[in-house]
Amino acid sequence: MIRVRPATLADAPAIARVQVATWRHTYAGMVPQDYLDRMREEVNTAAWERGIVAASRAVVVAERTAEVIGFASGGVPARDPATGAGAELDAIYVAPSLQRQGAGRLLAAAVAGHALARGAASMVVWVLAGNRVGRSFYEGLGARLLPGSGREIDFGWGSPVDEVAYLWTDLPRVALTRRSPAPS
Ligand code: ACO
């Protein structure tokens, strides 16, 4: 069974492990390989420790049999006010071998619940334009492509990338989402 809970400081190394592995798996061919090769779990662990301590955004983990298999972060406000969204899903990653088992849905629901509790009515997420899995996931959860949101952005990865934004306008529906029960 997959359980989602708020991250603690002790989760930072596991979050970083999932992040580095999932980035390398997902973004090969989309993000410069040199940047992916240079990612280091220790560096990401330190960044997550700072984020969890700061508590300015929600950080949640999905675990199965006490092992962290995914994480998400986000909250209020949206980082780019131009989207008009009240909240933003900043990041969501599930270990490659454990995807499509409902963890992502539960993680998105937890961040949406956090945003709702802080008064947001809508939530935006930015995704690499070429990330078909991520885009299908957001579409599957009811987000709509934000018209005109396509942008080229330089994150300092070695070359700029193209992103698009998706918007949820029915946050209660996302927050209350649960994986369909397995057929008996
Ligand atoms: N193809 C089509 N639809 C999909 C796919 C896919 N590969 N994966 C998920 N979906 C849709 C489906 O509608 C699915 O429902 P269903 O299984 O009942 O049909 C629904 O999304 C929920 O799927 P989950 O099993 O909950 O999703 P998962 O646990 O795999 O997590 C996630 C989704 C986080 C996108 C995961 O696949 C992942 O980590 N991908 C690689 C990293 C990534 O792209 N992260 C997002 C980057 S953008 C950002 O972080 C802001």
PDB file of C-alpha atoms and ligand atoms in Angstrom:
ATOM      1  CA  MET A   1       0.000   0.000   0.000  1.00  0.00           C
ATOM      2  CA  ILE A   2       1.195   3.503  -0.842  1.00  0.00           C
ATOM      3  CA  ARG A   3       0.988   6.141   1.865  1.00  0.00           C
ATOM      4  CA  VAL A   4       1.646   9.872   1.502  1.00  0.00           C
ATOM      5  CA  ARG A   5       2.816  11.977   4.437  1.00  0.00           C
ATOM      6  CA  PRO A   6       4.646  15.257   5.098  1.00  0.00           C
ATOM      7  CA  ALA A   7       8.414  14.942   4.673  1.00  0.00           C
ATOM      8  CA  THR A   8      10.720  15.186   7.666  1.00  0.00           C
ATOM      9  CA  LEU A   9      14.372  16.196   7.688  1.00  0.00           C
ATOM     10  CA  ALA A  10      15.333  12.515   7.747  1.00  0.00           C
ATOM     11  CA  ASP A  11      13.646  12.036   4.340  1.00  0.00           C
ATOM     12  CA  ALA A  12      15.980  14.455   2.522  1.00  0.00           C
ATOM     13  CA  PRO A  13      18.509  11.785   1.353  1.00  0.00           C
ATOM     14  CA  ALA A  14      15.723   9.519   0.053  1.00  0.00           C
ATOM     15  CA  ILE A  15      14.037  12.428  -1.752  1.00  0.00           C
ATOM     16  CA  ALA A  16      17.367  13.335  -3.363  1.00  0.00           C
ATOM     17  CA  ARG A  17      17.920   9.693  -4.376  1.00  0.00           C
ATOM     18  CA  VAL A  18      14.514   9.498  -6.083  1.00  0.00           C
ATOM     19  CA  GLN A  19      15.053  12.905  -7.676  1.00  0.00           C
ATOM     20  CA  VAL A  20      18.450  12.144  -9.229  1.00  0.00           C
ATOM     21  CA  ALA A  21      17.390   8.691 -10.480  1.00  0.00           C
ATOM     22  CA  THR A  22      14.089   9.961 -11.895  1.00  0.00           C
ATOM     23  CA  TRP A  23      15.660  12.988 -13.562  1.00  0.00           C
ATOM     24  CA  ARG A  24      18.261  10.819 -15.302  1.00  0.00           C
ATOM     25  CA  HIS A  25      15.571   8.384 -16.422  1.00  0.00           C
ATOM     26  CA  THR A  26      13.020  10.976 -17.534  1.00  0.00           C
ATOM     27  CA  TYR A  27      15.098  13.787 -18.939  1.00  0.00           C
ATOM     28  CA  ALA A  28      17.720  11.957 -21.026  1.00  0.00           C
ATOM     29  CA  GLY A  29      17.476  13.686 -24.405  1.00  0.00           C
ATOM     30  CA  MET A  30      15.498  16.629 -22.954  1.00  0.00           C
ATOM     31  CA  VAL A  31      18.039  18.133 -20.525  1.00  0.00           C
ATOM     32  CA  PRO A  32      21.750  18.332 -21.448  1.00  0.00           C
ATOM     33  CA  GLN A  33      23.371  14.996 -20.528  1.00  0.00           C
ATOM     34  CA  ASP A  34      26.308  16.767 -18.937  1.00  0.00           C
ATOM     35  CA  TYR A  35      23.969  18.405 -16.425  1.00  0.00           C
ATOM     36  CA  LEU A  36      22.298  15.071 -15.613  1.00  0.00           C
ATOM     37  CA  ASP A  37      25.706  13.403 -15.176  1.00  0.00           C
ATOM     38  CA  ARG A  38      26.829  16.142 -12.808  1.00  0.00           C
ATOM     39  CA  MET A  39      23.782  15.817 -10.499  1.00  0.00           C
ATOM     40  CA  ARG A  40      24.849  14.702  -7.032  1.00  0.00           C
ATOM     41  CA  GLU A  41      22.568  13.256  -4.358  1.00  0.00           C
ATOM     42  CA  GLU A  42      24.555  15.031  -1.597  1.00  0.00           C
ATOM     43  CA  VAL A  43      23.922  18.433  -3.184  1.00  0.00           C
ATOM     44  CA  ASN A  44      20.211  17.749  -3.612  1.00  0.00           C
ATOM     45  CA  THR A  45      19.977  16.351  -0.072  1.00  0.00           C
ATOM     46  CA  ALA A  46      21.299  19.623   1.327  1.00  0.00           C
ATOM     47  CA  ALA A  47      18.814  21.616  -0.775  1.00  0.00           C
ATOM     48  CA  TRP A  48      15.878  19.482   0.420  1.00  0.00           C
ATOM     49  CA  GLU A  49      17.009  19.804   4.034  1.00  0.00           C
ATOM     50  CA  ARG A  50      16.834  23.573   3.644  1.00  0.00           C
ATOM     51  CA  GLY A  51      13.414  23.359   1.979  1.00  0.00           C
ATOM     52  CA  ILE A  52      11.939  21.057   4.622  1.00  0.00           C
ATOM     53  CA  VAL A  53      13.241  23.210   7.474  1.00  0.00           C
ATOM     54  CA  ALA A  54      12.011  26.430   5.855  1.00  0.00           C
ATOM     55  CA  ALA A  55       8.502  24.927   5.581  1.00  0.00           C
ATOM     56  CA  SER A  56       7.427  27.711   3.220  1.00  0.00           C
ATOM     57  CA  ARG A  57       6.135  25.118   0.732  1.00  0.00           C
ATOM     58  CA  ALA A  58       4.643  21.672   1.324  1.00  0.00           C
ATOM     59  CA  VAL A  59       7.067  18.781   0.862  1.00  0.00           C
ATOM     60  CA  VAL A  60       5.400  15.362   0.884  1.00  0.00           C
ATOM     61  CA  VAL A  61       6.691  11.850   0.322  1.00  0.00           C
ATOM     62  CA  ALA A  62       5.039   8.669  -0.927  1.00  0.00           C
ATOM     63  CA  GLU A  63       6.227   5.524   0.764  1.00  0.00           C
ATOM     64  CA  ARG A  64       5.608   1.850   0.322  1.00  0.00           C
ATOM     65  CA  THR A  65       6.671  -0.590   3.036  1.00  0.00           C
ATOM     66  CA  ALA A  66       8.467   2.310   4.754  1.00  0.00           C
ATOM     67  CA  GLU A  67      10.560   3.097   1.655  1.00  0.00           C
ATOM     68  CA  VAL A  68      10.291   6.526   0.033  1.00  0.00           C
ATOM     69  CA  ILE A  69       9.310   5.959  -3.611  1.00  0.00           C
ATOM     70  CA  GLY A  70       8.273   9.477  -4.602  1.00  0.00           C
ATOM     71  CA  PHE A  71       7.883  13.058  -3.500  1.00  0.00           C
ATOM     72  CA  ALA A  72       6.178  16.311  -4.382  1.00  0.00           C
ATOM     73  CA  SER A  73       6.476  19.912  -3.339  1.00  0.00           C
ATOM     74  CA  GLY A  74       4.466  23.035  -3.880  1.00  0.00           C
ATOM     75  CA  GLY A  75       2.223  25.558  -2.271  1.00  0.00           C
ATOM     76  CA  VAL A  76       1.025  29.127  -2.164  1.00  0.00           C
ATOM     77  CA  PRO A  77       1.675  31.399  -4.005  1.00  0.00           C
ATOM     78  CA  ALA A  78       2.407  30.357  -7.592  1.00  0.00           C
ATOM     79  CA  ARG A  79       5.963  31.380  -8.406  1.00  0.00           C
ATOM     80  CA  ASP A  80       4.952  33.122 -11.668  1.00  0.00           C
ATOM     81  CA  PRO A  81       2.003  35.430 -10.933  1.00  0.00           C
ATOM     82  CA  ALA A  82       1.393  35.827 -14.683  1.00  0.00           C
ATOM     83  CA  THR A  83      -0.364  32.438 -14.726  1.00  0.00           C
ATOM     84  CA  GLY A  84      -3.089  33.794 -12.445  1.00  0.00           C
ATOM     85  CA  ALA A  85      -2.977  30.600 -10.374  1.00  0.00           C
ATOM     86  CA  GLY A  86      -3.285  30.701  -6.601  1.00  0.00           C
ATOM     87  CA  ALA A  87      -0.812  27.857  -6.026  1.00  0.00           C
ATOM     88  CA  GLU A  88       1.876  25.894  -7.812  1.00  0.00           C
ATOM     89  CA  LEU A  89       2.924  22.271  -7.899  1.00  0.00           C
ATOM     90  CA  ASP A  90       6.690  22.838  -7.945  1.00  0.00           C
ATOM     91  CA  ALA A  91       7.922  19.267  -8.407  1.00  0.00           C
ATOM     92  CA  ILE A  92       6.577  15.717  -8.477  1.00  0.00           C
ATOM     93  CA  TYR A  93       8.655  12.597  -9.057  1.00  0.00           C
ATOM     94  CA  VAL A  94       8.057   8.872  -8.583  1.00  0.00           C
ATOM     95  CA  ALA A  95      10.836   6.280  -8.896  1.00  0.00           C
ATOM     96  CA  PRO A  96      10.790   4.931 -12.470  1.00  0.00           C
ATOM     97  CA  SER A  97      10.109   1.289 -11.574  1.00  0.00           C
ATOM     98  CA  LEU A  98       7.172   2.275  -9.337  1.00  0.00           C
ATOM     99  CA  GLN A  99       5.329   4.664 -11.615  1.00  0.00           C
ATOM    100  CA  ARG A 100       1.733   4.153 -12.736  1.00  0.00           C
ATOM    101  CA  GLN A 101       0.716   2.614  -9.412  1.00  0.00           C
ATOM    102  CA  GLY A 102      -1.125   5.615  -8.002  1.00  0.00           C
ATOM    103  CA  ALA A 103       1.659   7.364  -6.040  1.00  0.00           C
ATOM    104  CA  GLY A 104       1.641  10.439  -8.274  1.00  0.00           C
ATOM    105  CA  ARG A 105      -2.105  10.888  -7.902  1.00  0.00           C
ATOM    106  CA  LEU A 106      -1.811  10.779  -4.095  1.00  0.00           C
ATOM    107  CA  LEU A 107       1.150  13.171  -4.055  1.00  0.00           C
ATOM    108  CA  ALA A 108      -0.659  15.710  -6.253  1.00  0.00           C
ATOM    109  CA  ALA A 109      -3.713  15.385  -4.019  1.00  0.00           C
ATOM    110  CA  ALA A 110      -1.622  16.162  -0.934  1.00  0.00           C
ATOM    111  CA  VAL A 111      -0.158  19.341  -2.457  1.00  0.00           C
ATOM    112  CA  ALA A 112      -3.598  20.384  -3.721  1.00  0.00           C
ATOM    113  CA  GLY A 113      -5.012  19.860  -0.211  1.00  0.00           C
ATOM    114  CA  HIS A 114      -2.240  21.993   1.257  1.00  0.00           C
ATOM    115  CA  ALA A 115      -2.985  24.763  -1.272  1.00  0.00           C
ATOM    116  CA  LEU A 116      -6.746  24.583  -0.682  1.00  0.00           C
ATOM    117  CA  ALA A 117      -6.235  24.886   3.067  1.00  0.00           C
ATOM    118  CA  ARG A 118      -4.335  28.112   2.378  1.00  0.00           C
ATOM    119  CA  GLY A 119      -7.118  29.614   0.305  1.00  0.00           C
ATOM    120  CA  ALA A 120      -5.971  28.809  -3.235  1.00  0.00           C
ATOM    121  CA  ALA A 121      -8.652  28.053  -5.799  1.00  0.00           C
ATOM    122  CA  SER A 122      -6.377  27.027  -8.653  1.00  0.00           C
ATOM    123  CA  MET A 123      -2.954  25.447  -9.109  1.00  0.00           C
ATOM    124  CA  VAL A 124      -0.425  25.653 -11.935  1.00  0.00           C
ATOM    125  CA  VAL A 125       2.376  23.285 -12.894  1.00  0.00           C
ATOM    126  CA  TRP A 126       5.185  23.868 -15.404  1.00  0.00           C
ATOM    127  CA  VAL A 127       6.457  20.885 -17.363  1.00  0.00           C
ATOM    128  CA  LEU A 128       9.052  20.438 -20.092  1.00  0.00           C
ATOM    129  CA  ALA A 129       7.181  20.574 -23.380  1.00  0.00           C
ATOM    130  CA  GLY A 130       8.751  17.270 -24.461  1.00  0.00           C
ATOM    131  CA  ASN A 131       7.804  15.420 -21.260  1.00  0.00           C
ATOM    132  CA  ARG A 132       4.942  13.303 -22.594  1.00  0.00           C
ATOM    133  CA  VAL A 133       4.589  11.242 -19.390  1.00  0.00           C
ATOM    134  CA  GLY A 134       4.338  14.316 -17.190  1.00  0.00           C
ATOM    135  CA  ARG A 135       1.863  15.979 -19.537  1.00  0.00           C
ATOM    136  CA  SER A 136      -0.306  12.847 -19.741  1.00  0.00           C
ATOM    137  CA  PHE A 137      -0.280  12.648 -15.953  1.00  0.00           C
ATOM    138  CA  TYR A 138      -1.490  16.245 -15.558  1.00  0.00           C
ATOM    139  CA  GLU A 139      -4.122  15.765 -18.245  1.00  0.00           C
ATOM    140  CA  GLY A 140      -5.231  12.541 -16.515  1.00  0.00           C
ATOM    141  CA  LEU A 141      -5.690  14.530 -13.309  1.00  0.00           C
ATOM    142  CA  GLY A 142      -7.897  17.100 -15.016  1.00  0.00           C
ATOM    143  CA  ALA A 143      -5.411  19.934 -15.615  1.00  0.00           C
ATOM    144  CA  ARG A 144      -5.795  21.956 -18.799  1.00  0.00           C
ATOM    145  CA  LEU A 145      -2.962  23.321 -20.917  1.00  0.00           C
ATOM    146  CA  LEU A 146      -2.726  27.056 -20.207  1.00  0.00           C
ATOM    147  CA  PRO A 147      -3.132  28.757 -23.610  1.00  0.00           C
ATOM    148  CA  GLY A 148      -0.104  30.792 -24.651  1.00  0.00           C
ATOM    149  CA  SER A 149       2.000  29.520 -21.746  1.00  0.00           C
ATOM    150  CA  GLY A 150       4.796  28.049 -23.879  1.00  0.00           C
ATOM    151  CA  ARG A 151       8.110  29.645 -23.007  1.00  0.00           C
ATOM    152  CA  GLU A 152      11.806  29.063 -23.475  1.00  0.00           C
ATOM    153  CA  ILE A 153      13.657  29.270 -20.171  1.00  0.00           C
ATOM    154  CA  ASP A 154      17.286  29.016 -19.131  1.00  0.00           C
ATOM    155  CA  PHE A 155      17.769  27.172 -15.841  1.00  0.00           C
ATOM    156  CA  GLY A 156      21.557  27.186 -16.267  1.00  0.00           C
ATOM    157  CA  TRP A 157      21.573  23.565 -17.399  1.00  0.00           C
ATOM    158  CA  GLY A 158      23.798  24.289 -20.409  1.00  0.00           C
ATOM    159  CA  SER A 159      21.074  25.168 -22.889  1.00  0.00           C
ATOM    160  CA  PRO A 160      17.566  26.600 -22.559  1.00  0.00           C
ATOM    161  CA  VAL A 161      14.502  24.345 -22.542  1.00  0.00           C
ATOM    162  CA  ASP A 162      10.869  24.712 -23.620  1.00  0.00           C
ATOM    163  CA  GLU A 163       8.157  24.557 -20.970  1.00  0.00           C
ATOM    164  CA  VAL A 164       4.380  24.687 -20.947  1.00  0.00           C
ATOM    165  CA  ALA A 165       1.996  25.250 -18.047  1.00  0.00           C
ATOM    166  CA  TYR A 166      -1.065  23.267 -16.988  1.00  0.00           C
ATOM    167  CA  LEU A 167      -3.772  24.661 -14.742  1.00  0.00           C
ATOM    168  CA  TRP A 168      -6.206  23.023 -12.342  1.00  0.00           C
ATOM    169  CA  THR A 169      -9.253  25.149 -11.634  1.00  0.00           C
ATOM    170  CA  ASP A 170     -11.080  22.529  -9.565  1.00  0.00           C
ATOM    171  CA  LEU A 171      -8.662  21.996  -6.686  1.00  0.00           C
ATOM    172  CA  PRO A 172     -11.130  20.135  -4.419  1.00  0.00           C
ATOM    173  CA  ARG A 173     -11.437  17.479  -7.123  1.00  0.00           C
ATOM    174  CA  VAL A 174      -7.639  17.029  -7.222  1.00  0.00           C
ATOM    175  CA  ALA A 175      -7.342  17.082  -3.442  1.00  0.00           C
ATOM    176  CA  LEU A 176     -10.010  14.451  -2.975  1.00  0.00           C
ATOM    177  CA  THR A 177      -8.742  12.170  -5.698  1.00  0.00           C
ATOM    178  CA  ARG A 178      -8.028   8.620  -4.623  1.00  0.00           C
ATOM    179  CA  ARG A 179      -6.785   5.680  -6.576  1.00  0.00           C
ATOM    180  CA  SER A 180      -9.631   3.543  -7.849  1.00  0.00           C
ATOM    181  CA  PRO A 181      -9.893   0.381  -5.770  1.00  0.00           C
ATOM    182  CA  ALA A 182      -8.351  -2.635  -7.420  1.00  0.00           C
ATOM    183  CA  PRO A 183     -10.966  -4.882  -8.975  1.00  0.00           C
ATOM    184  CA  SER A 184     -11.812  -7.789  -6.671  1.00  0.00           C
TER     185      SER A 184
HETATM  186  N1  ACO B   1       0.923   7.749 -19.768  1.00  0.00           N
HETATM  187  C1  ACO B   1      -0.346   8.198 -19.810  1.00  0.00           C
HETATM  188  N2  ACO B   1      -1.037   8.599 -18.684  1.00  0.00           N
HETATM  189  C2  ACO B   1      -0.382   8.538 -17.511  1.00  0.00           C
HETATM  190  C3  ACO B   1       0.949   8.069 -17.404  1.00  0.00           C
HETATM  191  C4  ACO B   1       1.608   7.656 -18.600  1.00  0.00           C
HETATM  192  N3  ACO B   1       2.842   7.184 -18.593  1.00  0.00           N
HETATM  193  N4  ACO B   1       1.310   8.102 -16.116  1.00  0.00           N
HETATM  194  C5  ACO B   1       0.257   8.581 -15.434  1.00  0.00           C
HETATM  195  N5  ACO B   1      -0.772   8.845 -16.273  1.00  0.00           N
HETATM  196  C6  ACO B   1      -2.077   9.412 -15.926  1.00  0.00           C
HETATM  197  C7  ACO B   1      -3.178   8.360 -15.952  1.00  0.00           C
HETATM  198  O1  ACO B   1      -4.413   9.031 -16.181  1.00  0.00           O
HETATM  199  C8  ACO B   1      -3.122   7.828 -14.535  1.00  0.00           C
HETATM  200  O2  ACO B   1      -4.316   7.210 -14.106  1.00  0.00           O
HETATM  201  P1  ACO B   1      -4.574   5.643 -14.410  1.00  0.00           P
HETATM  202  O3  ACO B   1      -3.321   4.898 -14.059  1.00  0.00           O
HETATM  203  O4  ACO B   1      -5.730   5.324 -13.502  1.00  0.00           O
HETATM  204  O5  ACO B   1      -4.877   5.571 -15.876  1.00  0.00           O
HETATM  205  C9  ACO B   1      -2.896   9.089 -13.734  1.00  0.00           C
HETATM  206  O6  ACO B   1      -2.028   9.885 -14.555  1.00  0.00           O
HETATM  207  C10 ACO B   1      -2.299   8.865 -12.364  1.00  0.00           C
HETATM  208  O7  ACO B   1      -1.155   8.049 -12.484  1.00  0.00           O
HETATM  209  P2  ACO B   1      -0.234   7.673 -11.223  1.00  0.00           P
HETATM  210  O8  ACO B   1       0.000   6.189 -11.229  1.00  0.00           O
HETATM  211  O9  ACO B   1      -0.781   8.254  -9.980  1.00  0.00           O
HETATM  212  O10 ACO B   1       1.124   8.424 -11.628  1.00  0.00           O
HETATM  213  P3  ACO B   1       2.624   8.072 -11.175  1.00  0.00           P
HETATM  214  O11 ACO B   1       2.678   7.476  -9.831  1.00  0.00           O
HETATM  215  O12 ACO B   1       3.287   7.362 -12.280  1.00  0.00           O
HETATM  216  O13 ACO B   1       3.241   9.543 -11.088  1.00  0.00           O
HETATM  217  C11 ACO B   1       4.541  11.070 -12.368  1.00  0.00           C
HETATM  218  C12 ACO B   1       3.168  10.409 -12.207  1.00  0.00           C
HETATM  219  C13 ACO B   1       4.905  11.829 -11.095  1.00  0.00           C
HETATM  220  C14 ACO B   1       4.448  12.045 -13.558  1.00  0.00           C
HETATM  221  C15 ACO B   1       5.575   9.948 -12.646  1.00  0.00           C
HETATM  222  O14 ACO B   1       5.206   9.251 -13.825  1.00  0.00           O
HETATM  223  C16 ACO B   1       6.968  10.475 -12.813  1.00  0.00           C
HETATM  224  O15 ACO B   1       7.695  10.641 -11.826  1.00  0.00           O
HETATM  225  N6  ACO B   1       7.358  10.753 -14.078  1.00  0.00           N
HETATM  226  C17 ACO B   1       8.698  11.205 -14.388  1.00  0.00           C
HETATM  227  C18 ACO B   1       9.008  12.553 -13.765  1.00  0.00           C
HETATM  228  C19 ACO B   1       8.074  13.645 -14.239  1.00  0.00           C
HETATM  229  O16 ACO B   1       7.781  13.770 -15.421  1.00  0.00           O
HETATM  230  N7  ACO B   1       7.649  14.475 -13.273  1.00  0.00           N
HETATM  231  C20 ACO B   1       6.884  15.689 -13.568  1.00  0.00           C
HETATM  232  C21 ACO B   1       7.841  16.744 -14.016  1.00  0.00           C
HETATM  233  S1  ACO B   1       7.145  18.373 -14.011  1.00  0.00           S
HETATM  234  C22 ACO B   1       7.291  18.858 -12.381  1.00  0.00           C
HETATM  235  O17 ACO B   1       7.861  18.187 -11.540  1.00  0.00           O
HETATM  236  C23 ACO B   1       6.692  20.199 -11.995  1.00  0.00           C
END
